[in-house]
mmCIF file of C-alpha atoms in Angstrom:
data_model
loop_
_atom_site.group_PDB
_atom_site.id
_atom_site.type_symbol
_atom_site.label_atom_id
_atom_site.label_comp_id
_atom_site.label_asym_id
_atom_site.label_seq_id
_atom_site.Cartn_x
_atom_site.Cartn_y
_atom_site.Cartn_z
ATOM 1 C CA MET D 13 87.887 118.335 125.750
ATOM 2 C CA SER D 14 87.245 122.029 126.107
ATOM 3 C CA ASP D 15 86.827 121.738 129.676
ATOM 4 C CA ALA D 16 89.774 120.159 130.142
ATOM 5 C CA LEU D 17 91.540 123.395 127.428
ATOM 6 C CA SER D 18 89.559 126.216 128.554
ATOM 7 C CA ALA D 19 92.311 126.618 131.749
ATOM 8 C CA ASP D 20 94.625 127.295 129.624
ATOM 9 C CA GLY D 21 92.876 128.294 126.215
ATOM 10 C CA SER D 22 93.492 131.547 126.559
ATOM 11 C CA ASP D 23 97.159 131.809 127.627
ATOM 12 C CA VAL D 24 97.704 129.920 124.945
ATOM 13 C CA ASN D 25 96.239 132.162 122.551
ATOM 14 C CA GLN D 26 97.755 135.192 124.503
ATOM 15 C CA ASP D 27 101.276 133.570 123.263
ATOM 16 C CA ASP D 28 100.388 133.209 119.324
ATOM 17 C CA THR D 29 101.785 136.145 117.221
ATOM 18 C CA GLN D 30 99.401 134.379 114.193
ATOM 19 C CA GLU D 31 97.487 136.830 113.094
ATOM 20 C CA ASP D 32 94.636 133.801 113.113
ATOM 21 C CA VAL D 33 94.743 132.809 115.905
ATOM 22 C CA MET D 34 93.534 128.879 116.491
ATOM 23 C CA THR D 35 91.058 128.077 119.362
ATOM 24 C CA PRO D 36 92.522 124.321 120.907
ATOM 25 C CA ALA D 37 89.633 122.455 120.031
ATOM 26 C CA GLU D 38 90.417 123.857 116.150
ATOM 27 C CA LEU D 39 93.749 123.288 116.306
ATOM 28 C CA ILE D 40 93.498 119.444 117.542
ATOM 29 C CA ALA D 41 91.122 118.900 114.685
ATOM 30 C CA LYS D 42 94.192 120.356 112.611
ATOM 31 C CA LEU D 43 96.192 117.805 114.183
ATOM 32 C CA GLU D 44 93.732 115.565 113.114
ATOM 33 C CA GLU D 45 93.082 116.220 109.511
ATOM 34 C CA ALA D 46 97.087 116.223 108.845
ATOM 35 C CA TRP D 47 97.106 112.804 109.970
ATOM 36 C CA LEU D 48 94.766 111.611 108.679
ATOM 37 C CA ASN D 49 96.048 112.632 104.900
ATOM 38 C CA GLU D 50 99.557 111.346 105.857
ATOM 39 C CA LYS D 51 98.138 107.772 107.256
ATOM 40 C CA PHE D 52 96.597 107.586 103.855
ATOM 41 C CA SER D 53 98.955 109.396 101.561
ATOM 42 C CA PRO D 54 101.568 107.290 99.584
ATOM 43 C CA GLU D 55 103.822 110.267 99.624
ATOM 44 C CA LEU D 56 105.344 112.399 102.350
ATOM 45 C CA LEU D 57 102.795 115.332 102.854
ATOM 46 C CA GLU D 58 104.184 119.134 103.762
ATOM 47 C CA ASN D 59 104.971 119.505 106.983
ATOM 48 C CA LYS D 60 102.901 120.750 109.673
ATOM 49 C CA SER D 61 105.748 121.782 112.247
ATOM 50 C CA GLU D 62 103.885 125.057 113.105
ATOM 51 C CA VAL D 63 100.739 122.668 114.178
ATOM 52 C CA VAL D 64 103.323 119.793 116.244
ATOM 53 C CA GLU D 65 104.990 122.776 118.126
ATOM 54 C CA CYS D 66 101.691 124.431 118.618
ATOM 55 C CA VAL D 67 100.260 120.783 120.128
ATOM 56 C CA MET D 68 102.951 119.762 121.562
ATOM 57 C CA GLU D 69 102.815 123.244 124.092
ATOM 58 C CA GLN D 70 99.544 122.804 124.132
ATOM 59 C CA LEU D 71 99.348 119.062 126.040
ATOM 60 C CA SER D 72 102.773 121.070 128.315
ATOM 61 C CA HIS D 73 100.028 123.668 129.452
ATOM 62 C CA MET D 74 97.390 119.859 129.598
ATOM 63 C CA GLU D 75 100.397 117.776 131.887
ATOM 64 C CA ALA D 76 100.758 121.580 134.005
ATOM 65 C CA ASN D 77 96.914 121.910 134.745
ATOM 66 C CA LEU D 78 97.004 117.821 136.135
ATOM 67 C CA GLN D 79 99.542 117.980 138.515
ATOM 68 C CA ARG D 80 97.666 121.070 140.583
ATOM 69 C CA VAL D 81 94.357 119.193 140.305
ATOM 70 C CA LYS D 82 93.922 116.861 143.972
ATOM 71 C CA LYS D 83 94.964 113.392 143.416
ATOM 72 C CA GLY D 84 91.641 111.022 143.644
ATOM 73 C CA ASP D 85 89.879 113.709 141.476
ATOM 74 C CA ALA D 86 87.021 112.034 138.735
ATOM 75 C CA LYS D 87 88.498 114.698 136.302
ATOM 76 C CA ALA D 88 92.040 113.909 136.896
ATOM 77 C CA SER D 89 90.766 110.849 135.149
ATOM 78 C CA ILE D 90 89.951 112.025 131.720
ATOM 79 C CA HIS D 91 92.239 114.733 131.338
ATOM 80 C CA ARG D 92 94.990 112.052 131.571
ATOM 81 C CA MET D 93 93.019 110.149 128.673
ATOM 82 C CA GLU D 94 92.017 113.528 126.420
ATOM 83 C CA ILE D 95 96.472 113.977 127.125
ATOM 84 C CA ASP D 96 97.168 110.569 126.265
ATOM 85 C CA ARG D 97 95.056 110.435 123.719
ATOM 86 C CA ILE D 98 96.091 113.881 121.204
ATOM 87 C CA ARG D 99 99.705 112.586 122.458
ATOM 88 C CA PHE D 100 99.451 109.420 120.067
ATOM 89 C CA VAL D 101 97.641 111.290 117.800
ATOM 90 C CA LEU D 102 100.798 113.605 117.591
ATOM 91 C CA SER D 103 102.929 110.407 118.140
ATOM 92 C CA SER D 104 101.376 108.460 115.114
ATOM 93 C CA TYR D 105 101.527 111.023 112.985
ATOM 94 C CA LEU D 106 105.161 111.592 113.219
ATOM 95 C CA ARG D 107 106.350 108.301 113.565
ATOM 96 C CA ALA D 108 103.906 107.711 109.780
ATOM 97 C CA ARG D 109 105.634 110.838 108.789
ATOM 98 C CA LEU D 110 109.646 108.862 110.084
ATOM 99 C CA GLN D 111 107.997 105.521 108.374
ATOM 100 C CA LYS D 112 107.825 107.148 104.932
ATOM 101 C CA ILE D 113 111.459 109.280 105.060
ATOM 102 C CA GLU D 114 113.000 105.709 104.894
ATOM 103 C CA LYS D 115 111.064 104.124 102.663
ATOM 104 C CA PHE D 116 111.512 106.598 99.958
ATOM 105 C CA PHE D 117 114.739 108.941 101.447
ATOM 106 C CA PRO D 118 116.225 109.813 98.256
ATOM 107 C CA HIS D 119 113.410 110.811 96.706
ATOM 108 C CA VAL D 120 112.469 112.725 99.707
ATOM 109 C CA LEU D 121 115.433 114.472 99.518
ATOM 110 C CA GLU D 122 115.748 115.111 96.263
ATOM 111 C CA ARG D 123 111.838 116.877 96.609
ATOM 112 C CA GLU D 124 113.278 119.158 98.853
ATOM 113 C CA LYS D 125 116.323 120.070 97.100
ATOM 114 C CA SER D 126 114.840 120.604 93.461
ATOM 115 C CA ARG D 127 111.419 122.827 95.343
ATOM 116 C CA GLY D 128 111.472 126.110 94.607
ATOM 117 C CA GLU D 129 112.222 129.424 96.650
ATOM 118 C CA GLY D 130 108.830 130.320 97.449
ATOM 119 C CA ASP D 131 107.170 126.922 98.192
ATOM 120 C CA PRO D 132 106.539 125.085 101.173
ATOM 121 C CA SER D 133 109.185 122.493 102.675
ATOM 122 C CA LEU D 134 108.699 119.478 102.872
ATOM 123 C CA LEU D 135 110.467 117.872 105.494
ATOM 124 C CA SER D 136 111.318 120.351 109.561
ATOM 125 C CA PRO D 137 114.162 121.418 109.613
ATOM 126 C CA GLU D 138 114.627 118.535 112.347
ATOM 127 C CA GLU D 139 113.226 115.767 109.468
ATOM 128 C CA PHE D 140 115.821 116.866 106.699
ATOM 129 C CA ALA D 141 118.787 116.485 108.991
ATOM 130 C CA PHE D 142 117.661 112.989 110.041
ATOM 131 C CA ALA D 143 117.077 111.949 106.632
ATOM 132 C CA LYS D 144 121.032 113.564 105.105
ATOM 133 C CA GLU D 145 122.445 111.252 108.444
ATOM 134 C CA TYR D 146 120.352 108.139 106.962
ATOM 135 C CA TYR D 147 121.163 108.830 103.826
ATOM 136 C CA ALA D 148 125.174 108.371 104.915
ATOM 137 C CA ASN D 149 124.496 106.050 107.225
ATOM 138 C CA THR D 150 123.447 104.047 104.665
ATOM 139 C CA GLU D 151 125.789 104.816 101.969
ATOM 140 C CA THR D 152 128.721 103.907 104.153
ATOM 141 C CA TYR D 153 127.227 100.962 105.457
ATOM 142 C CA LEU D 154 126.714 99.627 101.925
ATOM 143 C CA LYS D 155 130.160 100.980 100.412
ATOM 144 C CA ALA D 156 132.388 99.964 103.823
ATOM 145 C CA ILE D 157 130.429 95.960 103.560
ATOM 146 C CA ALA D 158 130.281 95.097 100.136
ATOM 147 C CA LEU D 159 131.097 98.258 97.636
ATOM 148 C CA LYS D 160 134.245 98.983 98.205
ATOM 149 C CA ARG D 161 135.212 95.029 97.207
ATOM 150 C CA MET D 162 133.447 95.329 93.978
ATOM 151 C CA PRO D 163 134.969 95.601 90.263
ATOM 152 C CA PRO D 164 136.199 99.861 90.264
ATOM 153 C CA ASN D 165 133.208 99.899 87.956
ATOM 154 C CA LEU D 166 130.224 98.576 90.252
ATOM 155 C CA GLN D 167 131.482 100.385 93.113
ATOM 156 C CA THR D 168 128.210 102.664 93.355
ATOM 157 C CA VAL D 169 125.047 102.045 94.074
ATOM 158 C CA ASP D 170 122.450 105.190 92.548
ATOM 159 C CA MET D 171 120.005 105.754 95.595
ATOM 160 C CA LEU D 172 117.441 107.668 93.268
ATOM 161 C CA LYS D 173 117.627 104.357 91.586
ATOM 162 C CA ALA D 174 117.749 101.592 93.930
ATOM 163 C CA VAL D 175 114.899 102.979 96.351
ATOM 164 C CA PRO D 176 111.208 102.184 94.498
ATOM 165 C CA GLU D 177 109.483 105.629 94.500
ATOM 166 C CA PRO D 178 106.252 106.089 96.320
ATOM 167 C CA CYS D 179 103.013 104.918 94.386
ATOM 168 C CA LEU D 180 101.473 107.620 93.364
ATOM 169 C CA ASP D 181 98.515 105.720 91.937
ATOM 170 C CA SER D 182 97.088 103.945 94.467
ATOM 171 C CA PHE D 183 93.298 104.339 95.187
ATOM 172 C CA VAL D 184 92.421 106.616 98.223
ATOM 173 C CA PHE D 185 89.039 107.628 100.582
ATOM 174 C CA LEU D 186 88.458 111.002 100.466
ATOM 175 C CA ARG D 187 86.217 113.418 101.510
ATOM 176 C CA VAL D 188 85.595 116.994 99.572
ATOM 177 C CA LYS D 189 85.754 119.568 101.569
ATOM 178 C CA GLU D 190 84.836 122.533 99.757
ATOM 179 C CA LYS D 191 83.367 121.131 96.189
ATOM 180 C CA GLN D 192 86.206 120.647 92.535
ATOM 181 C CA GLU D 193 84.655 121.332 89.442
ATOM 182 C CA ASN D 194 85.890 119.767 85.655
ATOM 183 C CA ILE D 195 88.823 117.058 87.728
ATOM 184 C CA LEU D 196 90.359 115.640 85.080
ATOM 185 C CA VAL D 197 90.762 111.861 85.180
ATOM 186 C CA GLU D 198 93.244 110.263 83.261
ATOM 187 C CA PRO D 199 92.170 106.336 81.443
ATOM 188 C CA GLU D 200 94.414 103.978 83.306
ATOM 189 C CA THR D 201 94.746 101.402 80.824
ATOM 190 C CA ASP D 202 95.049 102.242 76.534
ATOM 191 C CA ASP D 203 90.476 101.311 76.353
ATOM 192 C CA GLN D 204 89.789 103.639 78.480
ATOM 193 C CA ARG D 205 89.391 107.293 77.923
ATOM 194 C CA GLU D 206 89.788 110.215 79.896
ATOM 195 C CA TYR D 207 86.873 111.992 82.057
ATOM 196 C CA VAL D 208 85.816 115.307 84.168
ATOM 197 C CA VAL D 209 84.872 114.955 87.658
ATOM 198 C CA ASP D 210 82.717 117.216 89.961
ATOM 199 C CA LEU D 211 82.934 116.683 93.269
ATOM 200 C CA GLU D 212 80.433 117.678 95.681
ATOM 201 C CA GLU D 213 80.983 119.251 99.093
ATOM 202 C CA GLY D 214 80.436 116.253 101.324
ATOM 203 C CA SER D 215 80.771 113.635 98.563
ATOM 204 C CA GLN D 216 82.427 111.055 99.602
ATOM 205 C CA HIS D 217 85.358 108.724 96.992
ATOM 206 C CA LEU D 218 87.500 106.322 95.529
ATOM 207 C CA MET D 219 90.566 107.441 93.660
ATOM 208 C CA ARG D 220 93.323 107.130 92.131
ATOM 209 C CA TYR D 221 95.853 109.424 94.524
ATOM 210 C CA ARG D 222 97.978 111.278 91.792
ATOM 211 C CA THR D 223 94.525 112.681 90.962
ATOM 212 C CA ILE D 224 93.335 114.069 93.739
ATOM 213 C CA ALA D 225 97.082 115.231 94.587
ATOM 214 C CA PRO D 226 96.923 119.289 94.407
ATOM 215 C CA LEU D 227 93.593 119.390 96.264
ATOM 216 C CA VAL D 228 95.009 117.894 100.117
ATOM 217 C CA SER D 229 98.019 119.971 99.516
ATOM 218 C CA ILE D 230 94.921 122.905 99.295
ATOM 219 C CA GLY D 231 92.881 121.414 102.104
ATOM 220 C CA ALA D 232 89.925 121.110 99.618
ATOM 221 C CA VAL D 233 89.976 116.928 100.067
ATOM 222 C CA GLN D 234 90.214 115.087 103.019
ATOM 223 C CA LEU D 235 91.765 111.629 102.965
ATOM 224 C CA ILE D 236 89.634 109.071 105.473
ATOM 225 C CA MET C 4 125.631 78.672 87.175
ATOM 226 C CA PHE C 5 126.692 82.238 88.116
ATOM 227 C CA CYS C 6 124.332 84.222 90.307
ATOM 228 C CA GLU C 7 122.962 80.773 92.291
ATOM 229 C CA LYS C 8 124.985 82.066 95.476
ATOM 230 C CA ALA C 9 123.744 85.634 95.180
ATOM 231 C CA VAL C 10 120.079 84.628 94.745
ATOM 232 C CA GLU C 11 120.621 81.729 97.590
ATOM 233 C CA LEU C 12 121.333 85.100 99.688
ATOM 234 C CA ILE C 13 118.008 86.725 98.818
ATOM 235 C CA ARG C 14 116.086 83.249 99.468
ATOM 236 C CA GLU C 15 117.401 82.774 102.769
ATOM 237 C CA LEU C 16 115.412 86.120 104.246
ATOM 238 C CA HIS C 17 112.558 85.610 102.111
ATOM 239 C CA ARG C 18 111.697 81.981 104.749
ATOM 240 C CA MET C 19 112.271 84.000 107.559
ATOM 241 C CA THR C 20 108.482 85.979 107.258
ATOM 242 C CA ASP C 21 108.368 87.174 110.787
ATOM 243 C CA GLY C 22 110.663 89.867 110.511
ATOM 244 C CA GLN C 23 114.013 87.815 112.586
ATOM 245 C CA LEU C 24 117.623 88.519 111.667
ATOM 246 C CA PRO C 25 118.989 85.676 111.117
ATOM 247 C CA ALA C 26 123.180 85.529 112.010
ATOM 248 C CA PHE C 27 125.714 87.272 109.131
ATOM 249 C CA ASN C 28 126.458 85.393 105.799
ATOM 250 C CA GLU C 29 129.316 85.753 106.243
ATOM 251 C CA ASP C 30 130.666 83.408 103.638
ATOM 252 C CA GLY C 31 128.273 83.634 101.465
ATOM 253 C CA LEU C 32 128.934 86.871 100.955
ATOM 254 C CA ARG C 33 132.822 86.702 100.158
ATOM 255 C CA GLN C 34 132.173 83.827 97.665
ATOM 256 C CA VAL C 35 129.948 85.664 96.088
ATOM 257 C CA LEU C 36 132.388 88.735 95.985
ATOM 258 C CA GLN C 37 134.838 85.857 94.739
ATOM 259 C CA GLU C 38 132.953 85.581 91.448
ATOM 260 C CA MET C 39 131.934 89.191 91.137
ATOM 261 C CA GLU C 40 135.741 89.730 90.455
ATOM 262 C CA ALA C 41 136.113 86.489 88.596
ATOM 263 C CA LEU C 42 133.322 87.503 86.803
ATOM 264 C CA TYR C 43 134.749 91.595 86.145
ATOM 265 C CA GLU C 44 138.707 90.080 85.235
ATOM 266 C CA GLN C 45 137.225 87.853 82.705
ATOM 267 C CA ASN C 46 135.798 89.877 81.439
ATOM 268 C CA GLN C 47 138.856 92.561 81.165
ATOM 269 C CA ALA C 48 140.891 89.626 78.888
ATOM 270 C CA ASP C 49 138.176 89.597 77.085
ATOM 271 C CA VAL C 50 137.418 93.148 76.307
ATOM 272 C CA ASN C 51 141.096 93.971 75.862
ATOM 273 C CA GLU C 52 142.024 91.145 73.414
ATOM 274 C CA ALA C 53 138.029 92.436 71.383
ATOM 275 C CA LYS C 54 139.511 95.234 70.883
ATOM 276 C CA ALA C 55 143.453 94.359 69.549
ATOM 277 C CA GLU C 56 142.168 91.290 67.579
ATOM 278 C CA GLY C 57 139.250 92.737 66.718
ATOM 279 C CA ARG C 58 137.493 89.801 67.933
ATOM 280 C CA ALA C 59 133.641 90.869 68.480
ATOM 281 C CA GLU C 60 132.532 86.963 68.481
ATOM 282 C CA LEU C 61 132.800 88.229 71.983
ATOM 283 C CA ILE C 62 131.082 90.687 72.912
ATOM 284 C CA PRO C 63 128.154 88.133 73.265
ATOM 285 C CA SER C 64 130.395 86.370 76.096
ATOM 286 C CA ILE C 65 131.304 90.361 77.902
ATOM 287 C CA LYS C 66 127.533 90.973 78.311
ATOM 288 C CA LEU C 67 126.658 87.766 79.670
ATOM 289 C CA ARG C 68 129.482 88.308 82.698
ATOM 290 C CA HIS C 69 128.739 92.360 82.890
ATOM 291 C CA CYS C 70 124.577 91.523 83.254
ATOM 292 C CA CYS C 71 125.622 89.026 85.754
ATOM 293 C CA LEU C 72 127.910 91.669 88.001
ATOM 294 C CA LEU C 73 125.099 93.784 87.421
ATOM 295 C CA ARG C 74 122.805 91.143 89.351
ATOM 296 C CA ASN C 75 124.857 90.189 91.648
ATOM 297 C CA GLN C 76 125.398 93.291 92.211
ATOM 298 C CA ARG C 77 121.446 94.185 92.674
ATOM 299 C CA CYS C 78 121.103 90.477 95.213
ATOM 300 C CA LEU C 79 123.843 91.714 96.875
ATOM 301 C CA THR C 80 122.325 95.263 97.943
ATOM 302 C CA ALA C 81 118.910 93.749 98.478
ATOM 303 C CA TYR C 82 120.130 91.327 101.458
ATOM 304 C CA LEU C 83 121.981 93.771 103.114
ATOM 305 C CA TYR C 84 119.266 96.452 102.922
ATOM 306 C CA ASP C 85 116.595 94.004 104.161
ATOM 307 C CA ARG C 86 118.678 93.592 106.801
ATOM 308 C CA LEU C 87 119.372 97.063 107.695
ATOM 309 C CA LEU C 88 115.884 96.913 107.495
ATOM 310 C CA ARG C 89 115.001 94.275 109.505
ATOM 311 C CA MET C 90 117.411 95.843 112.285
ATOM 312 C CA ARG C 91 115.233 98.907 112.313
ATOM 313 C CA ALA C 92 111.789 97.087 113.577
ATOM 314 C CA LEU C 93 114.146 95.613 116.268
ATOM 315 C CA ARG C 94 115.022 98.989 117.175
ATOM 316 C CA TRP C 95 111.215 100.030 117.364
ATOM 317 C CA GLU C 96 109.618 96.737 118.710
ATOM 318 C CA TYR C 97 112.184 96.788 121.680
ATOM 319 C CA GLY C 98 113.805 99.730 122.319
ATOM 320 C CA SER C 99 117.298 100.871 121.817
ATOM 321 C CA VAL C 100 119.011 97.888 123.514
ATOM 322 C CA LEU C 101 118.722 94.934 121.322
ATOM 323 C CA PRO C 102 118.728 91.099 123.200
ATOM 324 C CA ALA C 103 121.596 89.519 122.782
ATOM 325 C CA ASN C 104 121.219 86.586 120.439
ATOM 326 C CA VAL C 105 120.172 89.659 117.922
ATOM 327 C CA ARG C 106 123.284 91.172 118.265
ATOM 328 C CA PHE C 107 125.765 88.041 117.733
ATOM 329 C CA HIS C 108 123.778 87.150 114.184
ATOM 330 C CA MET C 109 125.030 91.440 113.851
ATOM 331 C CA CYS C 110 128.419 91.610 111.421
ATOM 332 C CA ALA C 111 130.313 94.690 112.900
ATOM 333 C CA GLU C 112 129.850 96.872 110.498
ATOM 334 C CA GLU C 113 125.678 96.764 110.860
ATOM 335 C CA VAL C 114 126.103 96.553 114.738
ATOM 336 C CA GLN C 115 128.252 100.482 112.983
ATOM 337 C CA TRP C 116 124.837 101.458 111.591
ATOM 338 C CA PHE C 117 122.233 100.399 113.931
ATOM 339 C CA SER C 118 124.112 102.874 116.771
ATOM 340 C CA GLN C 119 124.042 105.848 114.253
ATOM 341 C CA TYR C 120 120.706 105.052 113.324
ATOM 342 C CA LYS C 121 120.149 104.794 117.405
ATOM 343 C CA LYS C 122 121.585 108.018 117.945
ATOM 344 C CA SER C 123 120.030 110.160 114.457
ATOM 345 C CA LEU C 124 116.166 108.725 116.224
ATOM 346 C CA ALA C 125 117.246 110.200 119.424
ATOM 347 C CA SER C 126 118.606 113.761 117.983
ATOM 348 C CA PHE C 127 115.413 113.601 116.358
ATOM 349 C CA MET C 128 112.983 112.690 118.687
ATOM 350 C CA ARG C 129 115.307 115.176 121.247
ATOM 351 C CA SER C 130 114.274 118.051 118.993
ATOM 352 C CA LEU C 131 110.425 118.443 118.592
ATOM 353 C CA GLY C 132 108.549 120.350 119.317
ATOM 354 C CA GLY C 133 110.879 123.052 120.085
ATOM 355 C CA GLY C 134 113.547 121.161 122.037
ATOM 356 C CA GLU C 135 110.754 119.904 124.751
ATOM 357 C CA GLY C 136 111.166 116.105 122.795
ATOM 358 C CA LEU C 137 108.682 113.856 121.981
ATOM 359 C CA ASP C 138 109.574 109.506 122.589
ATOM 360 C CA LEU C 139 107.382 108.630 119.864
ATOM 361 C CA THR C 140 108.556 104.892 120.349
ATOM 362 C CA GLN C 141 106.010 105.244 123.239
ATOM 363 C CA ASP C 142 102.365 105.592 122.625
ATOM 364 C CA MET C 143 102.100 102.822 119.888
ATOM 365 C CA LYS C 144 98.427 101.625 120.257
ATOM 366 C CA PRO C 145 95.507 104.762 120.881
ATOM 367 C CA PRO C 146 95.159 104.503 124.315
ATOM 368 C CA LYS C 147 91.597 102.560 125.445
ATOM 369 C CA SER C 148 91.559 102.384 129.078
ATOM 370 C CA LEU C 149 93.995 103.887 131.414
ATOM 371 C CA TYR C 150 94.879 101.451 134.035
ATOM 372 C CA ILE C 151 95.379 98.035 133.051
ATOM 373 C CA GLU C 152 96.121 94.642 134.993
ATOM 374 C CA VAL C 153 99.836 93.313 134.100
ATOM 375 C CA ARG C 154 100.974 90.406 135.173
ATOM 376 C CA CYS C 155 104.940 90.486 135.265
ATOM 377 C CA LEU C 156 106.836 87.285 133.658
ATOM 378 C CA LYS C 157 110.129 88.078 135.410
ATOM 379 C CA ASP C 158 111.723 89.941 137.897
ATOM 380 C CA HIS C 159 112.466 93.316 137.116
ATOM 381 C CA GLY C 160 112.902 94.837 140.290
ATOM 382 C CA GLU C 161 111.822 98.218 142.102
ATOM 383 C CA PHE C 162 109.276 100.321 139.643
ATOM 384 C CA GLU C 163 108.450 103.925 139.960
ATOM 385 C CA ILE C 164 105.155 105.263 138.792
ATOM 386 C CA ASP C 165 104.177 108.623 138.750
ATOM 387 C CA ASP C 166 102.278 109.152 141.718
ATOM 388 C CA GLY C 167 105.366 108.978 143.449
ATOM 389 C CA THR C 168 104.723 104.670 144.810
ATOM 390 C CA VAL C 169 107.448 101.913 144.421
ATOM 391 C CA ILE C 170 105.616 98.621 142.884
ATOM 392 C CA LEU C 171 107.871 96.069 143.400
ATOM 393 C CA LEU C 172 107.962 93.907 140.205
ATOM 394 C CA LYS C 173 108.738 90.323 141.414
ATOM 395 C CA LYS C 174 107.951 87.190 139.036
ATOM 396 C CA ASN C 175 103.888 85.957 139.168
ATOM 397 C CA SER C 176 102.864 89.243 140.826
ATOM 398 C CA GLN C 177 100.222 90.817 139.567
ATOM 399 C CA HIS C 178 99.315 95.107 139.418
ATOM 400 C CA PHE C 179 97.055 97.438 138.347
ATOM 401 C CA LEU C 180 99.325 99.877 136.777
ATOM 402 C CA PRO C 181 98.681 103.295 134.537
ATOM 403 C CA ARG C 182 98.260 102.222 131.375
ATOM 404 C CA TRP C 183 101.667 104.215 129.474
ATOM 405 C CA LYS C 184 104.138 103.504 132.072
ATOM 406 C CA CYS C 185 103.855 99.584 131.030
ATOM 407 C CA GLU C 186 104.100 99.928 127.165
ATOM 408 C CA GLN C 187 107.137 99.619 126.677
ATOM 409 C CA LEU C 188 107.718 96.456 129.638
ATOM 410 C CA ILE C 189 105.099 94.943 127.679
ATOM 411 C CA ARG C 190 106.956 94.742 124.443
ATOM 412 C CA GLN C 191 110.222 93.989 126.375
ATOM 413 C CA GLY C 192 108.288 90.582 127.643
ATOM 414 C CA VAL C 193 108.931 92.156 131.371
ATOM 415 C CA LEU C 194 105.023 92.517 132.065
ATOM 416 C CA GLU C 195 101.906 90.251 130.388
ATOM 417 C CA HIS C 196 98.426 92.381 129.907
ATOM 418 C CA VAL C 197 96.084 90.434 131.451
ATOM 419 C CA VAL C 198 93.068 90.755 130.127
ATOM 420 C CA SER C 199 90.171 89.242 132.224
#
């Protein structure tokens, strides 16, 4: 893997004006973490557009390199496979996000609208545009086909009520990356009591997403 | 009984479990809307009478009709929205041109929604990576092997692969082609992956 990327790794790093420069291997690891978290989380997570852009740049470099390799060279097929794998992970990540944006569209837009000034954004600018268009398109359609022909007091549908919210109480598998102490676990039923757990580094658990949601966003746990 | 037609629409979709899109039930929609209009008018009359003559015993029927109106609205929006979701799935399965038999089942407004959805999706995909673009409808499965054996199911004419060679896709011919070029054609039913 490093063989295919080392030829242009230095180019990427020199163009990078960030303080902490990532190696290509670290970038792909970050992409895979974001991908797994997004796949297994019931709700839409923070967008990672910097990672997406860097990975796309990386893929272009690799494609360009591949053009220069002699046809029929055995290395070419390995590089090709690597490019395909990375592109698959990237596409799968973006698809998972798009599916959640479409599934929960009014809630996603509401969350984005009501987030604080300094909070990281949930949607990339392109995703935001897509979500707004999806909302408008669906609303226009429902009005045109049925709502405008209904009695006056029933001509609108409250999208926030009509579209179900993500189920934050679904259970997820996770692996602990940074030790956590005193995590409060809320009771599920009336005859249970809340209790506190410590999460050891490297341990794996099956827990309700709601309990560990903040830990996912700070990178202290990885969904698996 | 009220709301029966609306529930019948839901049942019609519920029966089609594999994501198929049945023909748009224009009649069913019209009947539910007519029932809603009738219920509303009866309620208007009763509300006026209840206010004017103080007939409080009309209130339970007013409430009942209102509940039926809400249920009809809910069933209709569920029916219409579920159809949109099926159409959306078809875009991802077949590409931006839907098979003719599916298009016949869509009403004009659904065609409009679909065309708008396609445009939004296309412009989103084009904008990825700072304008570089990425077709998210490709790479649906993790790459297992580089080249795959495919059989051509129908005549598709000439097909160019990356190194410039042109392959003639004639019915029943078999080829050894790069996997990533074949994906969409396999999904459209033009090629068939031969697993030996």
